[in-house]
Tab-separated table of C-alpha atoms in Angstrom:
chain	number	residue	atom	x	y	z
A	24	MET	CA	-80.251	117.409	26.474
A	25	ARG	CA	-79.836	113.775	25.573
A	26	HIS	CA	-78.398	111.522	28.281
A	27	TRP	CA	-76.344	108.646	26.888
A	28	LEU	CA	-75.990	105.273	28.479
A	29	PRO	CA	-72.492	104.094	29.331
A	30	ALA	CA	-70.788	102.612	26.298
A	31	LEU	CA	-68.736	100.228	28.416
A	32	ALA	CA	-71.405	97.539	28.388
A	33	ILE	CA	-71.338	97.221	24.633
A	34	LEU	CA	-67.832	98.206	23.593
A	35	PRO	CA	-66.455	94.684	24.264
A	36	LEU	CA	-68.631	93.491	21.386
A	37	PHE	CA	-66.263	95.180	18.988
A	38	ALA	CA	-62.949	94.646	20.746
A	39	GLY	CA	-60.497	92.978	18.421
A	40	HIS	CA	-62.626	93.562	15.313
A	41	THR	CA	-60.470	93.815	12.217
A	42	TRP	CA	-61.940	96.630	10.202
A	43	ALA	CA	-62.086	96.184	6.479
A	44	ALA	CA	-61.696	99.090	4.076
A	45	ALA	CA	-64.255	101.823	4.521
A	46	PRO	CA	-67.546	100.814	2.872
A	47	THR	CA	-68.438	102.220	-0.498
A	48	ALA	CA	-71.550	104.333	-0.815
A	49	GLN	CA	-73.527	101.359	-2.125
A	50	GLN	CA	-72.289	99.141	0.696
A	51	ALA	CA	-73.186	101.836	3.220
A	52	ARG	CA	-76.672	102.088	1.753
A	53	ASP	CA	-77.146	98.320	1.996
A	54	LEU	CA	-75.809	98.283	5.562
A	55	ALA	CA	-78.151	101.103	6.556
A	56	GLU	CA	-81.176	99.318	5.116
A	57	ALA	CA	-80.326	96.109	6.966
A	58	ALA	CA	-79.495	98.010	10.149
A	59	TYR	CA	-82.830	99.801	10.002
A	60	LEU	CA	-84.728	96.507	9.956
A	61	PHE	CA	-82.575	95.246	12.829
A	62	ALA	CA	-82.880	98.384	14.947
A	63	PHE	CA	-86.458	99.537	14.402
A	64	ALA	CA	-88.290	97.422	16.990
A	65	THR	CA	-85.864	98.343	19.763
A	66	ALA	CA	-86.052	102.003	18.753
A	67	GLU	CA	-89.857	101.960	18.775
A	68	HIS	CA	-89.783	100.149	22.133
A	69	GLY	CA	-87.927	103.174	23.469
A	70	LYS	CA	-91.078	105.271	23.089
A	71	THR	CA	-92.864	103.154	25.690
A	72	LEU	CA	-89.853	102.975	27.984
A	73	GLN	CA	-89.524	106.737	27.979
A	74	ALA	CA	-93.229	107.325	28.607
A	75	ILE	CA	-93.331	104.942	31.572
A	76	ALA	CA	-90.003	106.012	33.064
A	77	ALA	CA	-91.151	109.630	33.019
A	78	LYS	CA	-93.994	108.751	35.399
A	79	LEU	CA	-92.923	105.711	37.403
A	80	PRO	CA	-89.866	104.439	39.262
A	81	VAL	CA	-88.365	101.175	38.118
A	82	ASN	CA	-89.428	97.888	39.726
A	83	TYR	CA	-92.778	99.410	40.617
A	84	LEU	CA	-95.983	97.760	39.408
A	85	TYR	CA	-98.610	100.249	38.284
A	86	ASN	CA	-102.171	99.052	37.795
A	87	LYS	CA	-104.268	101.177	35.457
A	88	THR	CA	-107.778	100.668	36.764
A	89	THR	CA	-109.654	102.330	33.913
A	90	LEU	CA	-110.117	100.987	30.411
A	91	LEU	CA	-108.067	102.652	27.688
A	92	GLY	CA	-109.745	105.195	25.441
A	93	PRO	CA	-108.915	107.539	22.534
A	94	GLU	CA	-106.879	109.773	24.849
A	95	ASP	CA	-104.388	106.960	25.532
A	96	ARG	CA	-101.815	107.250	22.775
A	97	THR	CA	-98.645	105.637	24.074
A	98	VAL	CA	-99.102	102.329	22.225
A	99	VAL	CA	-100.769	101.820	18.844
A	100	SER	CA	-103.808	99.530	18.590
A	101	PRO	CA	-104.446	99.238	22.360
A	102	ASN	CA	-107.108	96.813	23.534
A	103	ASN	CA	-110.285	97.814	25.338
A	104	ASP	CA	-110.922	94.372	26.855
A	105	THR	CA	-108.558	94.313	29.789
A	106	LEU	CA	-107.103	96.492	32.478
A	107	TYR	CA	-103.373	96.934	32.090
A	108	SER	CA	-100.521	96.639	34.559
A	109	TYR	CA	-97.096	98.060	33.773
A	110	ALA	CA	-93.592	97.885	35.192
A	111	LEU	CA	-90.082	98.586	34.040
A	112	LEU	CA	-87.868	95.933	35.563
A	113	ASP	CA	-84.327	97.129	36.135
A	114	LEU	CA	-82.334	93.912	36.403
A	115	ARG	CA	-78.862	95.417	36.167
A	116	GLU	CA	-78.115	94.922	39.870
A	117	HIS	CA	-80.439	92.161	41.057
A	118	PRO	CA	-83.565	90.154	40.134
A	119	VAL	CA	-87.124	91.011	41.105
A	120	VAL	CA	-90.005	88.769	42.158
A	121	LEU	CA	-93.601	88.965	40.963
A	122	ASP	CA	-96.178	87.449	43.311
A	123	VAL	CA	-99.638	86.677	41.956
A	124	PRO	CA	-102.750	85.561	43.863
A	125	ALA	CA	-105.033	82.689	43.006
A	126	VAL	CA	-107.315	83.806	40.154
A	127	PRO	CA	-109.876	80.994	39.898
A	128	GLN	CA	-112.183	82.470	37.256
A	129	ARG	CA	-110.894	85.587	35.538
A	130	TYR	CA	-108.420	85.596	32.629
A	131	TYR	CA	-105.134	87.358	33.311
A	132	SER	CA	-101.611	87.348	31.953
A	133	PHE	CA	-98.242	89.000	32.440
A	134	GLN	CA	-96.137	89.281	29.311
A	135	LEU	CA	-92.386	89.801	29.738
A	136	ILE	CA	-90.797	91.698	26.851
A	137	ASP	CA	-87.096	92.207	26.243
A	138	MET	CA	-85.273	95.031	24.471
A	139	ARG	CA	-85.637	93.240	21.132
A	140	THR	CA	-89.436	93.008	21.679
A	141	ASN	CA	-89.251	89.235	22.070
A	142	ASN	CA	-91.734	87.695	24.486
A	143	LEU	CA	-89.506	86.094	27.101
A	144	ASP	CA	-92.190	84.220	28.979
A	145	TYR	CA	-95.666	84.464	30.454
A	146	ILE	CA	-97.222	84.353	33.882
A	147	GLY	CA	-100.977	83.836	33.980
A	148	THR	CA	-104.019	81.720	33.243
A	149	ARG	CA	-102.527	79.768	30.337
A	150	ALA	CA	-98.847	79.694	31.169
A	151	THR	CA	-98.747	79.122	34.924
A	152	GLY	CA	-102.318	78.287	35.923
A	153	ARG	CA	-104.805	79.806	38.310
A	154	ALA	CA	-103.035	79.065	41.595
A	155	ALA	CA	-101.050	81.657	43.524
A	156	GLY	CA	-97.338	81.744	42.753
A	157	SER	CA	-94.042	83.613	42.902
A	158	PHE	CA	-91.759	84.216	39.909
A	159	LEU	CA	-88.171	85.453	39.971
A	160	ILE	CA	-87.120	87.485	36.925
A	161	ALA	CA	-83.364	87.869	36.423
A	162	GLY	CA	-81.145	89.611	33.895
A	163	PRO	CA	-78.054	88.355	32.038
A	164	ASP	CA	-75.636	89.431	34.794
A	165	TRP	CA	-77.316	87.533	37.639
A	166	ASP	CA	-75.043	85.241	39.665
A	167	GLY	CA	-77.753	82.614	40.194
A	168	ARG	CA	-78.193	83.067	43.939
A	169	GLN	CA	-81.878	82.892	44.823
A	170	PRO	CA	-83.440	84.651	47.808
A	171	GLU	CA	-83.628	82.515	50.920
A	172	GLY	CA	-86.854	80.532	51.010
A	173	PHE	CA	-87.747	81.198	47.359
A	174	SER	CA	-89.095	78.119	45.577
A	175	GLY	CA	-90.946	79.552	42.594
A	176	LYS	CA	-90.149	79.664	38.882
A	177	VAL	CA	-87.064	81.495	37.592
A	178	ILE	CA	-87.298	83.457	34.321
A	179	ARG	CA	-84.015	84.563	32.717
A	180	SER	CA	-83.762	87.575	30.433
A	181	PRO	CA	-81.025	88.548	27.959
A	182	SER	CA	-82.044	92.169	28.583
A	183	ARG	CA	-81.072	94.226	31.588
A	184	ILE	CA	-84.308	96.196	31.286
A	185	VAL	CA	-87.543	94.229	30.861
A	186	PHE	CA	-91.020	95.576	30.174
A	187	LEU	CA	-93.677	93.765	32.219
A	188	LEU	CA	-97.125	94.106	30.659
A	189	GLY	CA	-100.098	92.680	32.534
A	190	ARG	CA	-103.649	92.230	31.273
A	191	THR	CA	-106.627	91.499	33.525
A	192	ALA	CA	-109.959	90.811	31.821
A	193	VAL	CA	-112.880	93.072	32.687
A	194	ASP	CA	-116.468	92.752	31.472
A	195	GLY	CA	-117.245	96.452	31.169
A	196	GLU	CA	-117.680	99.175	33.757
A	197	ALA	CA	-119.877	97.054	36.066
A	198	ASP	CA	-117.023	94.561	36.474
A	199	LEU	CA	-114.310	97.072	37.296
A	200	ASP	CA	-114.370	96.712	41.087
A	201	ALA	CA	-114.046	92.930	40.918
A	202	ALA	CA	-111.179	93.195	38.445
A	203	LYS	CA	-109.432	95.771	40.657
A	204	ALA	CA	-109.665	93.382	43.603
A	205	VAL	CA	-107.694	90.805	41.608
A	206	MET	CA	-105.107	93.390	40.603
A	207	ASP	CA	-104.603	94.368	44.244
A	208	GLY	CA	-103.124	90.900	44.731
A	209	TYR	CA	-100.308	91.451	42.219
A	210	LYS	CA	-97.084	92.340	44.058
A	211	LEU	CA	-93.676	93.195	42.625
A	212	ARG	CA	-90.786	93.120	45.062
A	213	SER	CA	-87.046	93.438	44.977
A	214	THR	CA	-84.775	90.611	46.032
A	215	GLN	CA	-82.801	93.306	47.852
A	216	PRO	CA	-85.537	95.232	49.666
A	217	THR	CA	-83.111	97.803	51.073
A	218	LEU	CA	-82.730	99.314	47.602
A	219	LEU	CA	-85.451	101.870	47.041
A	220	PRO	CA	-87.134	102.191	43.641
A	221	HIS	CA	-85.601	104.906	41.515
A	222	LYS	CA	-86.411	106.670	38.293
A	223	MET	CA	-84.522	105.520	35.250
A	224	ASP	CA	-82.939	107.888	32.763
A	225	VAL	CA	-84.215	106.680	29.388
A	226	PRO	CA	-82.763	108.304	26.264
A	227	GLU	CA	-85.065	110.761	24.567
A	228	TYR	CA	-87.267	109.096	21.964
A	229	LEU	CA	-87.081	110.516	18.458
A	230	PRO	CA	-90.056	109.616	16.213
A	231	THR	CA	-89.389	106.656	13.957
A	232	LYS	CA	-92.410	106.665	11.641
A	233	GLU	CA	-92.014	110.258	10.558
A	234	GLY	CA	-89.114	112.665	10.373
A	235	PRO	CA	-85.607	111.547	9.413
A	236	ALA	CA	-85.428	107.772	9.115
A	237	GLU	CA	-82.061	107.886	10.883
A	238	ASN	CA	-83.922	108.744	14.088
A	239	ALA	CA	-84.199	104.993	14.590
A	240	PHE	CA	-80.409	104.740	14.700
A	241	VAL	CA	-80.197	107.498	17.299
A	242	ASP	CA	-82.814	105.741	19.440
A	243	PHE	CA	-81.226	102.323	19.010
A	244	ASN	CA	-77.711	103.437	19.902
A	245	GLY	CA	-78.998	104.999	23.098
A	246	LEU	CA	-80.660	101.736	24.199
A	247	SER	CA	-78.229	99.116	22.927
A	248	ALA	CA	-76.277	98.699	26.177
A	249	TRP	CA	-79.364	97.331	27.929
A	250	HIS	CA	-79.257	94.029	26.067
A	251	ALA	CA	-76.738	91.174	26.136
A	252	TRP	CA	-76.406	90.484	22.435
A	253	SER	CA	-75.978	86.945	21.154
A	254	ALA	CA	-72.865	85.927	19.223
A	255	ASP	CA	-74.776	86.134	15.949
A	256	GLU	CA	-76.164	89.565	16.822
A	257	GLN	CA	-72.687	90.756	17.774
A	258	GLN	CA	-71.395	89.832	14.332
A	259	ARG	CA	-74.164	91.795	12.692
A	260	LEU	CA	-73.642	94.766	14.979
A	261	ALA	CA	-69.965	94.769	14.099
A	262	GLN	CA	-70.957	95.244	10.463
A	263	PHE	CA	-73.443	98.001	11.283
A	264	ALA	CA	-70.785	99.773	13.354
A	265	GLN	CA	-69.089	100.700	10.062
A	266	ILE	CA	-71.853	103.274	9.602
A	267	GLY	CA	-72.082	104.213	13.286
A	268	VAL	CA	-75.046	102.034	14.283
A	269	GLY	CA	-74.986	100.073	17.542
A	270	THR	CA	-71.576	101.206	18.743
A	271	GLY	CA	-72.765	102.389	22.156
A	272	LYS	CA	-72.060	105.978	21.137
A	273	PRO	CA	-74.446	108.624	19.805
A	274	PHE	CA	-75.320	108.131	16.164
A	275	ASP	CA	-74.170	111.199	14.263
A	276	ALA	CA	-74.335	111.175	10.482
A	277	LYS	CA	-72.239	114.349	10.438
A	278	GLN	CA	-69.249	112.253	11.457
A	279	LEU	CA	-69.514	110.274	8.199
A	280	PRO	CA	-68.126	111.388	4.836
A	281	ALA	CA	-70.756	113.280	2.853
A	282	ASP	CA	-71.320	110.555	0.252
A	283	ILE	CA	-71.563	107.867	2.950
A	284	ALA	CA	-73.950	109.975	5.026
A	285	GLN	CA	-76.214	110.412	2.008
A	286	ALA	CA	-76.107	106.677	1.311
A	287	VAL	CA	-76.969	105.895	4.944
A	288	GLN	CA	-79.929	108.253	4.750
A	289	GLN	CA	-81.159	106.555	1.578
A	290	GLY	CA	-80.719	103.091	3.069
A	291	ALA	CA	-82.591	104.038	6.229
A	292	GLU	CA	-85.475	105.438	4.179
A	293	ALA	CA	-85.566	102.253	2.114
A	294	GLY	CA	-85.651	100.171	5.283
A	295	ARG	CA	-88.484	102.210	6.706
A	296	GLU	CA	-90.507	101.825	3.525
A	297	ARG	CA	-89.962	98.048	3.558
A	298	ILE	CA	-91.301	97.909	7.111
A	299	ARG	CA	-94.288	100.077	6.273
A	300	THR	CA	-95.156	97.845	3.329
A	301	ALA	CA	-94.627	94.609	5.262
A	302	SER	CA	-96.896	95.809	8.068
A	303	GLU	CA	-99.802	95.798	5.613
A	304	ARG	CA	-99.314	92.267	4.321
A	305	PHE	CA	-98.213	89.777	6.946
A	306	ALA	CA	-100.044	86.952	5.147
A	307	ALA	CA	-102.487	86.474	2.303
A	308	PRO	CA	-105.872	87.741	3.538
A	309	VAL	CA	-108.797	85.345	3.907
A	310	ASN	CA	-112.236	86.979	3.750
A	311	GLY	CA	-110.337	90.253	3.955
A	312	TRP	CA	-108.764	89.324	7.307
A	313	GLN	CA	-105.014	89.240	7.583
A	314	SER	CA	-103.547	86.808	10.092
A	315	SER	CA	-100.664	87.595	12.403
A	316	PRO	CA	-97.250	86.065	11.640
A	317	ALA	CA	-96.728	82.575	13.048
A	318	ASN	CA	-93.442	83.649	14.685
A	319	ILE	CA	-94.891	86.676	16.435
A	320	GLY	CA	-93.088	87.386	19.692
A	321	HIS	CA	-90.191	85.023	18.822
A	322	TYR	CA	-88.575	86.388	15.681
A	323	GLY	CA	-85.052	85.009	15.646
A	324	ASN	CA	-83.252	86.651	12.706
A	325	ASP	CA	-86.499	87.632	10.969
A	326	ASP	CA	-85.844	91.349	11.287
A	327	LEU	CA	-88.522	92.426	8.832
A	328	THR	CA	-91.364	90.667	10.653
A	329	ARG	CA	-90.116	91.902	14.023
A	330	ALA	CA	-90.061	95.471	12.727
A	331	ALA	CA	-93.418	95.225	10.940
A	332	VAL	CA	-95.131	93.937	14.070
A	333	ALA	CA	-93.578	96.776	16.085
A	334	TRP	CA	-94.910	99.196	13.481
A	335	LYS	CA	-98.437	97.792	13.472
A	336	TYR	CA	-99.115	96.504	17.011
A	337	ILE	CA	-96.052	96.391	19.180
A	338	TYR	CA	-96.122	93.897	22.097
A	339	ALA	CA	-98.420	91.475	20.322
A	340	ASN	CA	-98.968	88.272	22.257
A	341	ASP	CA	-97.783	84.801	21.346
A	342	PRO	CA	-100.479	83.098	19.221
A	343	ALA	CA	-101.195	80.632	22.032
A	344	GLU	CA	-102.069	83.573	24.277
A	345	ALA	CA	-104.040	85.650	21.785
A	346	MET	CA	-104.497	85.923	18.030
A	347	TYR	CA	-105.078	89.182	16.171
A	348	PRO	CA	-106.677	88.901	12.710
A	349	LEU	CA	-106.989	92.383	11.192
A	350	THR	CA	-109.032	93.744	8.311
A	351	ARG	CA	-109.064	97.050	6.477
A	352	VAL	CA	-111.393	95.982	3.674
A	353	ASP	CA	-114.917	94.742	3.080
A	354	ALA	CA	-116.010	91.621	1.217
A	355	ALA	CA	-115.456	93.381	-2.125
A	356	GLY	CA	-111.926	94.394	-1.203
A	357	GLN	CA	-112.866	98.042	-0.752
A	358	ALA	CA	-111.275	100.012	2.098
A	359	LEU	CA	-113.440	100.296	5.197
A	360	ASP	CA	-114.721	103.839	5.615
A	361	GLY	CA	-117.272	105.394	7.944
A	362	SER	CA	-119.035	107.032	5.003
A	363	ARG	CA	-120.592	103.600	4.438
A	364	ALA	CA	-122.448	101.154	6.693
A	365	TYR	CA	-121.394	97.533	7.214
A	366	THR	CA	-122.438	94.338	8.921
A	367	LEU	CA	-120.320	91.526	10.304
A	368	HIS	CA	-122.356	88.331	10.505
A	369	PHE	CA	-121.320	85.218	12.404
A	370	ALA	CA	-123.411	82.203	11.417
A	371	PRO	CA	-124.679	79.894	14.178
A	372	GLY	CA	-121.757	77.993	15.683
A	373	GLN	CA	-119.183	80.191	13.940
A	374	LEU	CA	-118.253	82.623	16.678
A	375	PRO	CA	-114.487	82.850	17.309
A	376	PRO	CA	-113.356	79.616	19.054
A	377	VAL	CA	-111.663	80.598	22.323
A	378	ASP	CA	-111.144	79.279	25.831
A	379	ALA	CA	-111.170	82.785	27.337
A	380	PHE	CA	-113.016	85.439	25.311
A	381	TRP	CA	-112.995	87.298	21.999
A	382	SER	CA	-113.419	90.931	21.005
A	383	ILE	CA	-113.607	93.135	17.918
A	384	THR	CA	-112.032	96.561	18.318
A	385	LEU	CA	-112.316	99.440	15.857
A	386	TYR	CA	-109.369	101.777	15.190
A	387	ASP	CA	-109.026	105.018	13.310
A	388	GLY	CA	-107.377	104.097	10.020
A	389	LYS	CA	-104.994	107.065	10.091
A	390	THR	CA	-103.683	106.835	13.656
A	391	GLN	CA	-104.328	103.208	14.697
A	392	MET	CA	-105.817	104.608	17.910
A	393	LEU	CA	-109.269	104.078	19.391
A	394	SER	CA	-111.876	106.252	17.710
A	395	ALA	CA	-113.832	108.661	19.903
A	396	ASN	CA	-117.621	108.313	19.741
A	397	ALA	CA	-120.690	109.386	21.685
A	398	LEU	CA	-121.238	105.925	23.210
A	399	ASN	CA	-117.633	105.588	24.388
A	400	ARG	CA	-117.805	102.141	22.816
A	401	TYR	CA	-114.591	101.057	21.172
A	402	ALA	CA	-115.016	97.292	21.100
A	403	ILE	CA	-117.632	94.563	21.192
A	404	ASN	CA	-116.716	91.318	22.907
A	405	SER	CA	-118.192	87.995	23.866
A	406	ALA	CA	-119.205	89.388	27.247
A	407	SER	CA	-121.130	92.302	25.720
A	408	ASN	CA	-124.917	92.406	26.014
A	409	LEU	CA	-125.512	91.476	22.386
A	410	LYS	CA	-128.769	90.686	20.624
A	411	ARG	CA	-128.643	87.349	18.785
A	412	ASP	CA	-130.241	86.705	15.410
A	413	ALA	CA	-133.376	84.577	15.224
A	414	ASP	CA	-131.312	81.567	14.128
A	415	GLY	CA	-128.788	81.980	16.947
A	416	GLY	CA	-126.192	83.734	14.846
A	417	LEU	CA	-124.787	87.184	15.587
A	418	THR	CA	-124.760	90.303	13.407
A	419	LEU	CA	-122.781	93.415	14.308
A	420	ASN	CA	-123.552	96.849	12.831
A	421	ILE	CA	-120.492	98.948	11.981
A	422	GLN	CA	-121.136	102.501	10.846
A	423	HIS	CA	-120.768	106.156	11.781
A	424	ALA	CA	-124.442	107.106	12.106
A	425	GLN	CA	-126.331	105.565	15.023
A	426	PRO	CA	-128.664	102.786	13.804
A	427	ALA	CA	-132.215	102.234	15.036
A	428	SER	CA	-130.901	99.782	17.637
A	429	SER	CA	-127.504	100.359	19.235
A	430	ASP	CA	-127.316	96.924	20.920
A	431	ASN	CA	-124.871	95.512	18.365
A	432	TRP	CA	-123.498	98.812	17.071
A	433	LEU	CA	-119.760	99.398	16.834
A	434	PRO	CA	-119.363	103.127	16.076
A	435	ALA	CA	-116.987	104.094	13.262
A	436	PRO	CA	-115.342	107.435	12.475
A	437	GLN	CA	-116.368	109.359	9.388
A	438	GLY	CA	-113.184	108.356	7.593
A	439	PRO	CA	-111.105	105.186	7.182
A	440	PHE	CA	-110.963	102.566	9.909
A	441	ASN	CA	-109.829	99.027	10.512
A	442	LEU	CA	-110.878	96.181	12.787
A	443	ILE	CA	-108.866	93.797	14.945
A	444	LEU	CA	-110.414	90.547	16.133
A	445	ARG	CA	-108.733	89.410	19.338
A	446	MET	CA	-109.086	85.787	20.369
A	447	TYR	CA	-107.794	85.204	23.897
A	448	LEU	CA	-106.632	81.638	24.468
A	449	PRO	CA	-107.613	80.550	20.948
A	450	GLN	CA	-108.640	76.953	20.499
A	451	GLU	CA	-106.771	74.472	18.318
A	452	ARG	CA	-108.761	75.059	15.145
A	453	ALA	CA	-107.951	78.755	15.297
A	454	LEU	CA	-104.264	78.066	15.932
A	455	LYS	CA	-104.169	75.656	12.978
A	456	GLY	CA	-105.902	78.145	10.680
A	457	ASP	CA	-109.049	76.065	10.333
A	458	TYR	CA	-111.204	78.944	11.573
A	459	GLN	CA	-111.558	82.125	9.522
A	460	PRO	CA	-113.705	85.120	10.529
A	461	PRO	CA	-116.390	86.169	8.039
A	462	ALA	CA	-115.957	89.082	5.655
A	463	VAL	CA	-117.261	92.523	6.519
A	464	GLN	CA	-120.269	93.155	4.306
A	465	PRO	CA	-121.258	96.607	2.973
A	466	VAL	CA	-124.913	97.430	3.488
A	467	ASN	CA	-126.546	97.429	0.036
A	468	SER	CA	-128.617	100.513	0.648
A	469	GLN	CA	-125.411	102.520	0.984
A	470	GLU	CA	-124.108	101.586	-2.471
């Protein structure tokens, strides 16, 4: 049974709207395509909200003290460089406070994500420094009264539900205990401590990438009351309401005339295909590597980029926090596949320029999940015990079969795969685009 959120929070958006004549089939198709781009990221966000709410109460910080592996399938393209912390912040009644300890050496960050998948703000090494601190996070209905004695930073959210995603760097299994000790210092507390944490009823998630494209409308309508929409967004939602999207009520195509329902289905499918296509071509590749969009995490009215990022790697960081070049092809433009062997060679002085660390993670090309292998090695990073070339450069071996030396081996599946280079706290030349990773080279003997 699907549990619907109260419509009262969103119905005022449409009060006083003067409805035009019912849309024609073509107009309904166009509205559905535009609505799909607008709604997709929020709908896909619902998958994570549901998964976390099923296990954890709200306003409770959970530290996952093991590195993610192939069995972790909640979020596509997860990293294998950091330990994660999670919390669903329910800000409908009152703010919460996150306390962090001094972290003098290790990289860490907390990313605050709203219902539109915008990055609200950051707490961590780059954004707030290495000293201990307290941060009050408040929703759109907050009256502005701070807890007595609080003197930290205030972060305002347009969403009533915020996803808090923490990352704490860990240099492999041997470093886990030290990383856990840092995470023990993270504390999330209510500004009204008499209210006990409770489980949140999140609408059931219907798959967005497969099945009926209109699933995204069902998901979106169920979540829409948790965001305080801007005036511009309200105008757009008023248009989408003509086809039943974003009204605060269940989306039900059966309530539409048959020709309009068919047009809405066609428009939703067209929107989904646009997102799928856009997720493969954010920018012109250089050396086969595709850069992330410059506006990642802060999309404004760029619905297509917002949706494409949610499709490919939802919750991507701001570029200043981390950059994510991705490649699916080798130097000849051929799709990467574990039936062949490859090398990735960094010349001396050409390793990724970062102030924290870098990593290269391999993903199964069909699922975008980590690929199981006998070594349980899913990434190679700057802290790995790598063997340098004689000239000081670095060459990584990427293939399915184990090579003679596994020091620099990144195991690949037998089928298609892709690589993501993560650069944490990228330096200026990376941010400006002056640094480009080298192309993945096929090993000649395999041709």
